[in-house]
Amino acid sequence: MAEAAFPVARPRRLRRTPTLRRLVAETTVEARQLVLPAFVREGISEPVPISSMPGVVQHTHDSLRRAAAEAAELGLGGIMLFGVPEWKDARGSGAVDPDGILNVAIEEVVSEVGDALPVMADLCLDEFTDHGHCGLVAPDGSVDNDSTLEVYAAMALAQASAGVDLVGPSGMMDGQVGVIRAALDAAGHTDVAILAYSAKYASAFYGPFREAVDSSLQGDRRTYQQDGGNVREGVREALLDVAEGADLVMVKPALAYLDVIRAVRDAVDVPVAAYNISGEYSMLEAAAANGWIDREAAILETLTSIRRAGADVTLTYWAAEVARLLRAAR
């Protein structure tokens, strides 16, 4: 009887204990890589739960300051602010108003955390327009790219004056990064960085976010957000943004576009961010609530996959929770 052939290569040796697995881990998730998106709503006295995003709220001014202070204490990479105004108009005037909800929130959070936490702000009109589009709408119903750029420049200046560290242009208007960079530099805000939403896809996973910002959108954004089948287009958009002065570029959503994250990472020489968006969050939370998956393990696996695809920075609604989990595991 022939002797049994035993394997010479035994990769399992390095999986035998948790400490060995930690020793050889190729990809890790750290608090400093995570950015917390946060919504602040005008005219409320208590945080308002977002029904489609369990555990996420529309903040008051006070609760937002507390969330930012906690984010700084946990060592997060930043906080990304979104404003939810009481009133809207066709031009999104609240976005450029120094007393508008987002600009006031920037000022308050910067005052709260100082240099302990990078403060970022969404630079887009969709939260502020009564039609819900990311730009100004022309008489024929189309979104007017170039007139929108003028408003984006003014919005960038308003956010910079409020003290923001990074602006996040997310409207997918052609030339937006270049116009914003020029406006910031001309006004002396040369230190304000741009986190460009470069490859932002027209996705079915944005639904819960629209509840979070009380979106007024009718129709869709397919004339300016990218088609889900296109990878090369996403890389081209990222390269254009880098050429126009983007300090970081982003792919959004994350999970359905992990291949785009990798392609962009391979193409650019600036940090790459990815947005683990609302629908991705809500799917996992719903599955966990039904007992179908191990919630904490699935969260960590999700964020690890985004890092493994090439993201240097991940925007995620789990940022604070994961930072606490990582701290407890030390």
mmCIF file of C-alpha atoms in Angstrom:
data_model
loop_
_atom_site.group_PDB
_atom_site.id
_atom_site.type_symbol
_atom_site.label_atom_id
_atom_site.label_comp_id
_atom_site.label_asym_id
_atom_site.label_seq_id
_atom_site.Cartn_x
_atom_site.Cartn_y
_atom_site.Cartn_z
ATOM 1 C CA MET A 1 0.000 0.000 0.000
ATOM 2 C CA ALA A 2 1.436 3.343 -1.048
ATOM 3 C CA GLU A 3 2.324 5.809 1.670
ATOM 4 C CA ALA A 4 -0.043 8.752 2.016
ATOM 5 C CA ALA A 5 1.230 11.910 0.379
ATOM 6 C CA PHE A 6 1.219 14.813 2.820
ATOM 7 C CA PRO A 7 1.342 18.444 1.699
ATOM 8 C CA VAL A 8 4.693 20.199 1.714
ATOM 9 C CA ALA A 9 3.144 23.676 1.632
ATOM 10 C CA ARG A 10 1.034 24.356 4.711
ATOM 11 C CA PRO A 11 -0.420 27.902 4.540
ATOM 12 C CA ARG A 12 -2.660 27.018 7.490
ATOM 13 C CA ARG A 13 0.334 27.389 9.816
ATOM 14 C CA LEU A 14 -0.128 31.148 9.662
ATOM 15 C CA ARG A 15 -3.869 30.933 10.356
ATOM 16 C CA ARG A 16 -3.579 28.820 13.491
ATOM 17 C CA THR A 17 -4.099 31.559 16.108
ATOM 18 C CA PRO A 18 -5.566 35.074 16.147
ATOM 19 C CA THR A 19 -2.127 36.562 16.811
ATOM 20 C CA LEU A 20 -0.579 34.755 13.843
ATOM 21 C CA ARG A 21 -3.424 35.906 11.610
ATOM 22 C CA ARG A 22 -2.899 39.463 12.825
ATOM 23 C CA LEU A 23 0.834 39.206 12.176
ATOM 24 C CA VAL A 24 0.386 38.424 8.467
ATOM 25 C CA ALA A 25 -2.745 40.450 7.750
ATOM 26 C CA GLU A 26 -2.416 42.110 4.353
ATOM 27 C CA THR A 27 -5.296 44.564 4.760
ATOM 28 C CA THR A 28 -6.426 46.258 7.942
ATOM 29 C CA VAL A 29 -9.104 48.750 8.911
ATOM 30 C CA GLU A 30 -8.078 51.575 11.220
ATOM 31 C CA ALA A 31 -10.048 54.417 12.747
ATOM 32 C CA ARG A 32 -7.875 57.022 11.011
ATOM 33 C CA GLN A 33 -9.043 55.718 7.615
ATOM 34 C CA LEU A 34 -12.745 56.223 8.385
ATOM 35 C CA VAL A 35 -14.848 59.346 7.850
ATOM 36 C CA LEU A 36 -18.255 59.769 9.483
ATOM 37 C CA PRO A 37 -20.998 61.296 7.299
ATOM 38 C CA ALA A 38 -23.376 63.365 9.449
ATOM 39 C CA PHE A 39 -26.652 65.157 8.715
ATOM 40 C CA VAL A 40 -27.666 68.354 10.511
ATOM 41 C CA ARG A 41 -31.231 69.557 10.180
ATOM 42 C CA GLU A 42 -32.459 73.093 10.611
ATOM 43 C CA GLY A 43 -35.263 73.869 13.054
ATOM 44 C CA ILE A 44 -35.304 70.761 15.264
ATOM 45 C CA SER A 45 -34.755 70.505 19.003
ATOM 46 C CA GLU A 46 -34.072 66.759 19.192
ATOM 47 C CA PRO A 47 -32.281 64.398 16.800
ATOM 48 C CA VAL A 48 -34.654 62.849 14.248
ATOM 49 C CA PRO A 49 -34.127 59.125 13.493
ATOM 50 C CA ILE A 50 -33.848 58.179 9.812
ATOM 51 C CA SER A 51 -36.240 55.242 9.474
ATOM 52 C CA SER A 52 -34.439 53.579 6.562
ATOM 53 C CA MET A 53 -31.036 53.888 8.258
ATOM 54 C CA PRO A 54 -31.332 52.392 11.760
ATOM 55 C CA GLY A 55 -28.993 54.116 14.190
ATOM 56 C CA VAL A 56 -28.474 57.217 12.000
ATOM 57 C CA VAL A 57 -30.155 60.545 12.770
ATOM 58 C CA GLN A 58 -30.628 64.035 11.483
ATOM 59 C CA HIS A 59 -28.676 65.960 14.104
ATOM 60 C CA THR A 60 -29.460 69.129 15.966
ATOM 61 C CA HIS A 61 -26.635 71.635 16.306
ATOM 62 C CA ASP A 62 -25.875 70.332 19.799
ATOM 63 C CA SER A 63 -25.982 66.640 18.944
ATOM 64 C CA LEU A 64 -23.773 67.250 15.910
ATOM 65 C CA ARG A 65 -21.164 68.937 18.081
ATOM 66 C CA ARG A 66 -21.239 65.961 20.435
ATOM 67 C CA ALA A 67 -20.886 63.516 17.521
ATOM 68 C CA ALA A 68 -17.935 65.485 16.173
ATOM 69 C CA ALA A 69 -16.246 65.585 19.573
ATOM 70 C CA GLU A 70 -16.669 61.806 19.877
ATOM 71 C CA ALA A 71 -15.302 61.310 16.351
ATOM 72 C CA ALA A 72 -12.205 63.309 17.292
ATOM 73 C CA GLU A 73 -11.754 61.370 20.531
ATOM 74 C CA LEU A 74 -12.023 58.076 18.644
ATOM 75 C CA GLY A 75 -9.327 59.119 16.188
ATOM 76 C CA LEU A 76 -11.514 59.075 13.082
ATOM 77 C CA GLY A 77 -10.166 60.435 9.826
ATOM 78 C CA GLY A 78 -12.825 63.116 9.549
ATOM 79 C CA ILE A 79 -16.468 64.087 9.551
ATOM 80 C CA MET A 80 -18.424 64.895 6.373
ATOM 81 C CA LEU A 81 -21.314 67.306 6.915
ATOM 82 C CA PHE A 82 -24.605 67.461 5.031
ATOM 83 C CA GLY A 83 -27.185 70.179 5.668
ATOM 84 C CA VAL A 84 -30.955 69.731 5.704
ATOM 85 C CA PRO A 85 -32.551 73.194 5.392
ATOM 86 C CA GLU A 86 -36.064 74.259 6.386
ATOM 87 C CA TRP A 87 -36.715 75.899 3.027
ATOM 88 C CA LYS A 88 -35.480 75.397 -0.519
ATOM 89 C CA ASP A 89 -35.607 77.296 -3.776
ATOM 90 C CA ALA A 90 -34.693 76.698 -7.408
ATOM 91 C CA ARG A 91 -31.163 78.084 -6.993
ATOM 92 C CA GLY A 92 -30.343 76.395 -3.695
ATOM 93 C CA SER A 93 -29.724 79.776 -2.109
ATOM 94 C CA GLY A 94 -29.276 78.305 1.355
ATOM 95 C CA ALA A 95 -26.059 76.655 0.208
ATOM 96 C CA VAL A 96 -24.249 79.978 -0.174
ATOM 97 C CA ASP A 97 -25.903 81.813 2.734
ATOM 98 C CA PRO A 98 -23.380 82.301 5.566
ATOM 99 C CA ASP A 99 -26.281 81.759 7.946
ATOM 100 C CA GLY A 100 -27.463 78.632 6.113
ATOM 101 C CA ILE A 101 -27.622 75.387 8.045
ATOM 102 C CA LEU A 102 -24.531 73.786 6.491
ATOM 103 C CA ASN A 103 -22.246 76.796 6.814
ATOM 104 C CA VAL A 104 -23.308 77.395 10.410
ATOM 105 C CA ALA A 105 -22.735 73.725 11.176
ATOM 106 C CA ILE A 106 -19.233 73.872 9.698
ATOM 107 C CA GLU A 107 -18.376 76.828 11.892
ATOM 108 C CA GLU A 108 -19.772 75.143 14.999
ATOM 109 C CA VAL A 109 -18.013 71.844 14.417
ATOM 110 C CA VAL A 110 -14.693 73.524 13.642
ATOM 111 C CA SER A 111 -15.073 75.492 16.870
ATOM 112 C CA GLU A 112 -15.764 72.247 18.736
ATOM 113 C CA VAL A 113 -12.910 70.084 17.412
ATOM 114 C CA GLY A 114 -10.266 72.515 16.187
ATOM 115 C CA ASP A 115 -7.431 70.643 14.493
ATOM 116 C CA ALA A 116 -8.298 67.354 16.216
ATOM 117 C CA LEU A 117 -10.575 66.256 13.370
ATOM 118 C CA PRO A 118 -10.642 67.231 9.686
ATOM 119 C CA VAL A 119 -14.010 68.853 8.942
ATOM 120 C CA MET A 120 -15.401 68.163 5.481
ATOM 121 C CA ALA A 121 -18.584 69.393 3.832
ATOM 122 C CA ASP A 122 -20.648 68.199 0.914
ATOM 123 C CA LEU A 123 -20.509 70.758 -1.880
ATOM 124 C CA CYS A 124 -23.656 70.160 -3.880
ATOM 125 C CA LEU A 125 -27.041 71.784 -4.383
ATOM 126 C CA ASP A 126 -29.362 68.779 -4.158
ATOM 127 C CA GLU A 127 -30.133 69.274 -0.446
ATOM 128 C CA PHE A 128 -30.947 72.939 -1.065
ATOM 129 C CA THR A 129 -32.955 72.963 -4.317
ATOM 130 C CA ASP A 130 -36.715 72.554 -4.484
ATOM 131 C CA HIS A 131 -36.312 70.382 -7.604
ATOM 132 C CA GLY A 132 -33.731 68.153 -5.906
ATOM 133 C CA HIS A 133 -31.137 68.276 -8.661
ATOM 134 C CA CYS A 134 -27.436 68.818 -8.021
ATOM 135 C CA GLY A 135 -27.345 71.873 -10.246
ATOM 136 C CA LEU A 136 -29.437 74.685 -11.676
ATOM 137 C CA VAL A 137 -32.215 73.612 -14.007
ATOM 138 C CA ALA A 138 -32.582 75.284 -17.407
ATOM 139 C CA PRO A 139 -35.982 76.181 -18.907
ATOM 140 C CA ASP A 140 -35.948 72.986 -20.961
ATOM 141 C CA GLY A 141 -35.592 70.891 -17.779
ATOM 142 C CA SER A 142 -31.938 69.981 -18.266
ATOM 143 C CA VAL A 143 -29.295 70.630 -15.616
ATOM 144 C CA ASP A 144 -27.164 73.568 -16.742
ATOM 145 C CA ASN A 145 -23.531 72.618 -16.177
ATOM 146 C CA ASP A 146 -21.802 75.973 -16.523
ATOM 147 C CA SER A 147 -24.231 78.153 -14.580
ATOM 148 C CA THR A 148 -24.072 75.558 -11.811
ATOM 149 C CA LEU A 149 -20.282 75.945 -11.648
ATOM 150 C CA GLU A 150 -20.717 79.588 -10.658
ATOM 151 C CA VAL A 151 -22.855 78.568 -7.703
ATOM 152 C CA TYR A 152 -20.390 75.842 -6.723
ATOM 153 C CA ALA A 153 -17.607 78.430 -6.612
ATOM 154 C CA ALA A 154 -19.689 80.627 -4.310
ATOM 155 C CA MET A 155 -20.590 77.626 -2.178
ATOM 156 C CA ALA A 156 -16.906 76.712 -1.822
ATOM 157 C CA LEU A 157 -16.103 80.239 -0.659
ATOM 158 C CA ALA A 158 -18.922 80.161 1.888
ATOM 159 C CA GLN A 159 -17.701 76.849 3.297
ATOM 160 C CA ALA A 160 -14.100 78.033 3.362
ATOM 161 C CA SER A 161 -15.100 81.174 5.218
ATOM 162 C CA ALA A 162 -16.862 78.983 7.770
ATOM 163 C CA GLY A 163 -13.583 77.151 8.369
ATOM 164 C CA VAL A 164 -13.946 73.878 6.459
ATOM 165 C CA ASP A 165 -10.811 71.781 5.923
ATOM 166 C CA LEU A 166 -11.988 69.920 2.817
ATOM 167 C CA VAL A 167 -14.819 70.600 0.391
ATOM 168 C CA GLY A 168 -16.495 67.637 -1.275
ATOM 169 C CA PRO A 169 -17.905 68.559 -4.700
ATOM 170 C CA SER A 170 -20.347 65.745 -5.437
ATOM 171 C CA GLY A 171 -22.517 67.120 -8.228
ATOM 172 C CA MET A 172 -20.634 65.561 -11.176
ATOM 173 C CA MET A 173 -20.590 68.776 -13.171
ATOM 174 C CA ASP A 174 -17.856 68.936 -15.800
ATOM 175 C CA GLY A 175 -15.038 71.225 -14.665
ATOM 176 C CA GLN A 176 -16.271 71.562 -11.087
ATOM 177 C CA VAL A 177 -12.915 70.885 -9.434
ATOM 178 C CA GLY A 178 -11.043 73.412 -11.555
ATOM 179 C CA VAL A 179 -13.594 76.160 -10.941
ATOM 180 C CA ILE A 180 -13.666 75.509 -7.202
ATOM 181 C CA ARG A 181 -9.860 75.399 -6.942
ATOM 182 C CA ALA A 182 -9.534 78.671 -8.826
ATOM 183 C CA ALA A 183 -12.157 80.375 -6.654
ATOM 184 C CA LEU A 184 -10.589 79.173 -3.413
ATOM 185 C CA ASP A 185 -7.094 80.200 -4.458
ATOM 186 C CA ALA A 186 -8.179 83.620 -5.710
ATOM 187 C CA ALA A 187 -9.811 84.292 -2.330
ATOM 188 C CA GLY A 188 -6.735 83.219 -0.371
ATOM 189 C CA HIS A 189 -8.128 79.849 0.731
ATOM 190 C CA THR A 190 -5.171 77.961 -0.687
ATOM 191 C CA ASP A 191 -5.084 75.525 2.245
ATOM 192 C CA VAL A 192 -8.644 74.268 1.772
ATOM 193 C CA ALA A 193 -8.424 70.832 0.177
ATOM 194 C CA ILE A 194 -10.762 69.269 -2.372
ATOM 195 C CA LEU A 195 -12.120 65.742 -1.932
ATOM 196 C CA ALA A 196 -13.636 65.245 -5.378
ATOM 197 C CA TYR A 197 -16.527 62.857 -5.884
ATOM 198 C CA SER A 198 -14.922 61.860 -9.164
ATOM 199 C CA ALA A 199 -16.603 58.572 -10.079
ATOM 200 C CA LYS A 200 -20.137 58.946 -8.778
ATOM 201 C CA TYR A 201 -22.564 56.492 -10.315
ATOM 202 C CA ALA A 202 -26.314 56.722 -10.854
ATOM 203 C CA SER A 203 -27.142 54.034 -8.308
ATOM 204 C CA ALA A 204 -30.211 52.294 -6.955
ATOM 205 C CA PHE A 205 -28.559 52.277 -3.528
ATOM 206 C CA TYR A 206 -29.048 55.989 -2.764
ATOM 207 C CA GLY A 207 -32.645 55.621 -1.584
ATOM 208 C CA PRO A 208 -32.129 55.926 2.195
ATOM 209 C CA PHE A 209 -29.885 58.962 1.720
ATOM 210 C CA ARG A 210 -32.744 60.774 0.049
ATOM 211 C CA GLU A 211 -34.787 60.317 3.196
ATOM 212 C CA ALA A 212 -31.818 61.531 5.242
ATOM 213 C CA VAL A 213 -31.631 64.849 3.366
ATOM 214 C CA ASP A 214 -35.390 65.210 2.707
ATOM 215 C CA SER A 215 -34.704 65.135 -1.029
ATOM 216 C CA SER A 216 -37.148 66.845 -3.372
ATOM 217 C CA LEU A 217 -35.887 65.015 -6.449
ATOM 218 C CA GLN A 218 -38.290 64.136 -9.226
ATOM 219 C CA GLY A 219 -36.870 61.985 -12.001
ATOM 220 C CA ASP A 220 -33.228 60.908 -11.944
ATOM 221 C CA ARG A 221 -29.668 62.199 -12.323
ATOM 222 C CA ARG A 222 -28.497 60.034 -15.188
ATOM 223 C CA THR A 223 -27.482 62.954 -17.387
ATOM 224 C CA TYR A 224 -24.678 63.826 -14.977
ATOM 225 C CA GLN A 225 -24.005 60.798 -12.763
ATOM 226 C CA GLN A 226 -22.196 57.900 -14.418
ATOM 227 C CA ASP A 227 -23.623 54.752 -15.933
ATOM 228 C CA GLY A 228 -23.074 51.685 -13.777
ATOM 229 C CA GLY A 229 -21.463 49.642 -16.545
ATOM 230 C CA ASN A 230 -18.563 52.015 -17.157
ATOM 231 C CA VAL A 231 -15.164 51.566 -15.530
ATOM 232 C CA ARG A 232 -12.931 53.482 -17.945
ATOM 233 C CA GLU A 233 -15.206 56.498 -17.674
ATOM 234 C CA GLY A 234 -14.740 56.511 -13.911
ATOM 235 C CA VAL A 235 -10.971 56.451 -14.308
ATOM 236 C CA ARG A 236 -11.142 59.266 -16.843
ATOM 237 C CA GLU A 237 -13.228 61.394 -14.467
ATOM 238 C CA ALA A 238 -10.724 60.815 -11.664
ATOM 239 C CA LEU A 239 -7.777 61.751 -13.871
ATOM 240 C CA LEU A 240 -9.536 64.932 -15.000
ATOM 241 C CA ASP A 241 -10.196 65.902 -11.379
ATOM 242 C CA VAL A 242 -6.577 65.319 -10.409
ATOM 243 C CA ALA A 243 -5.486 67.483 -13.341
ATOM 244 C CA GLU A 244 -7.865 70.221 -12.141
ATOM 245 C CA GLY A 245 -6.426 70.177 -8.626
ATOM 246 C CA ALA A 246 -8.251 67.519 -6.599
ATOM 247 C CA ASP A 247 -6.322 66.528 -3.479
ATOM 248 C CA LEU A 248 -8.274 63.277 -3.088
ATOM 249 C CA VAL A 249 -10.671 61.498 -5.421
ATOM 250 C CA MET A 250 -13.677 59.374 -4.513
ATOM 251 C CA VAL A 251 -15.623 56.458 -5.924
ATOM 252 C CA LYS A 252 -19.302 56.285 -4.917
ATOM 253 C CA PRO A 253 -20.945 53.843 -4.190
ATOM 254 C CA ALA A 254 -18.333 51.428 -2.854
ATOM 255 C CA LEU A 255 -19.542 47.833 -2.760
ATOM 256 C CA ALA A 256 -21.033 47.589 -6.248
ATOM 257 C CA TYR A 257 -17.963 49.396 -7.632
ATOM 258 C CA LEU A 258 -15.000 47.705 -5.954
ATOM 259 C CA ASP A 259 -13.448 47.154 -9.383
ATOM 260 C CA VAL A 260 -13.675 50.880 -10.088
ATOM 261 C CA ILE A 261 -11.956 51.644 -6.779
ATOM 262 C CA ARG A 262 -9.086 49.377 -7.828
ATOM 263 C CA ALA A 263 -8.896 50.864 -11.320
ATOM 264 C CA VAL A 264 -8.847 54.419 -9.968
ATOM 265 C CA ARG A 265 -6.274 53.499 -7.300
ATOM 266 C CA ASP A 266 -4.005 52.127 -10.017
ATOM 267 C CA ALA A 267 -4.433 55.235 -12.176
ATOM 268 C CA VAL A 268 -3.942 58.195 -9.821
ATOM 269 C CA ASP A 269 -1.205 59.373 -7.483
ATOM 270 C CA VAL A 270 -3.456 61.012 -4.876
ATOM 271 C CA PRO A 271 -5.364 59.318 -2.030
ATOM 272 C CA VAL A 272 -8.514 57.471 -3.078
ATOM 273 C CA ALA A 273 -11.695 57.551 -1.014
ATOM 274 C CA ALA A 274 -14.811 55.415 -1.298
ATOM 275 C CA TYR A 275 -18.295 56.067 0.075
ATOM 276 C CA ASN A 276 -19.971 53.077 1.739
ATOM 277 C CA ILE A 277 -23.383 54.554 1.006
ATOM 278 C CA SER A 278 -26.778 54.506 2.648
ATOM 279 C CA GLY A 279 -28.285 51.585 0.751
ATOM 280 C CA GLU A 280 -25.242 49.447 1.487
ATOM 281 C CA TYR A 281 -25.570 50.326 5.157
ATOM 282 C CA SER A 282 -29.300 49.669 5.248
ATOM 283 C CA MET A 283 -29.063 46.282 3.510
ATOM 284 C CA LEU A 284 -26.625 44.959 6.077
ATOM 285 C CA GLU A 285 -28.581 46.424 8.984
ATOM 286 C CA ALA A 286 -31.808 44.847 7.697
ATOM 287 C CA ALA A 287 -30.187 41.446 7.263
ATOM 288 C CA ALA A 288 -28.694 41.642 10.738
ATOM 289 C CA ALA A 289 -32.016 42.702 12.266
ATOM 290 C CA ASN A 290 -33.575 39.575 10.761
ATOM 291 C CA GLY A 291 -30.863 37.391 12.249
ATOM 292 C CA TRP A 292 -29.549 36.365 8.835
ATOM 293 C CA ILE A 293 -25.938 37.533 9.348
ATOM 294 C CA ASP A 294 -23.480 38.264 12.148
ATOM 295 C CA ARG A 295 -23.721 42.058 12.203
ATOM 296 C CA GLU A 296 -20.329 43.128 13.586
ATOM 297 C CA ALA A 297 -18.408 40.546 11.561
ATOM 298 C CA ALA A 298 -20.246 41.606 8.394
ATOM 299 C CA ILE A 299 -19.503 45.291 9.023
ATOM 300 C CA LEU A 300 -15.793 44.627 9.423
ATOM 301 C CA GLU A 301 -15.741 42.345 6.376
ATOM 302 C CA THR A 302 -17.490 45.016 4.320
ATOM 303 C CA LEU A 303 -15.040 47.740 5.274
ATOM 304 C CA THR A 304 -12.078 45.426 4.765
ATOM 305 C CA SER A 305 -13.280 44.684 1.225
ATOM 306 C CA ILE A 306 -13.351 48.398 0.423
ATOM 307 C CA ARG A 307 -9.843 48.834 1.802
ATOM 308 C CA ARG A 308 -8.633 45.739 -0.064
ATOM 309 C CA ALA A 309 -9.985 47.159 -3.328
ATOM 310 C CA GLY A 310 -7.665 50.128 -2.865
ATOM 311 C CA ALA A 311 -9.477 52.800 -0.845
ATOM 312 C CA ASP A 312 -7.220 54.833 1.429
ATOM 313 C CA VAL A 313 -10.233 56.514 3.042
ATOM 314 C CA THR A 314 -13.749 55.164 3.582
ATOM 315 C CA LEU A 315 -16.816 57.240 4.337
ATOM 316 C CA THR A 316 -19.135 55.050 6.382
ATOM 317 C CA TYR A 317 -22.020 55.470 8.793
ATOM 318 C CA TRP A 318 -20.373 52.803 10.952
ATOM 319 C CA ALA A 319 -17.209 54.874 11.446
ATOM 320 C CA ALA A 320 -17.640 55.657 15.150
ATOM 321 C CA GLU A 321 -18.938 52.200 16.012
ATOM 322 C CA VAL A 322 -16.069 50.488 14.205
ATOM 323 C CA ALA A 323 -13.546 52.736 15.911
ATOM 324 C CA ARG A 324 -14.963 51.662 19.255
ATOM 325 C CA LEU A 325 -14.832 47.999 18.216
ATOM 326 C CA LEU A 326 -11.220 48.324 17.115
ATOM 327 C CA ARG A 327 -10.294 50.037 20.357
ATOM 328 C CA ALA A 328 -11.953 47.303 22.408
ATOM 329 C CA ALA A 329 -10.095 44.621 20.447
ATOM 330 C CA ARG A 330 -6.655 45.996 21.270
#
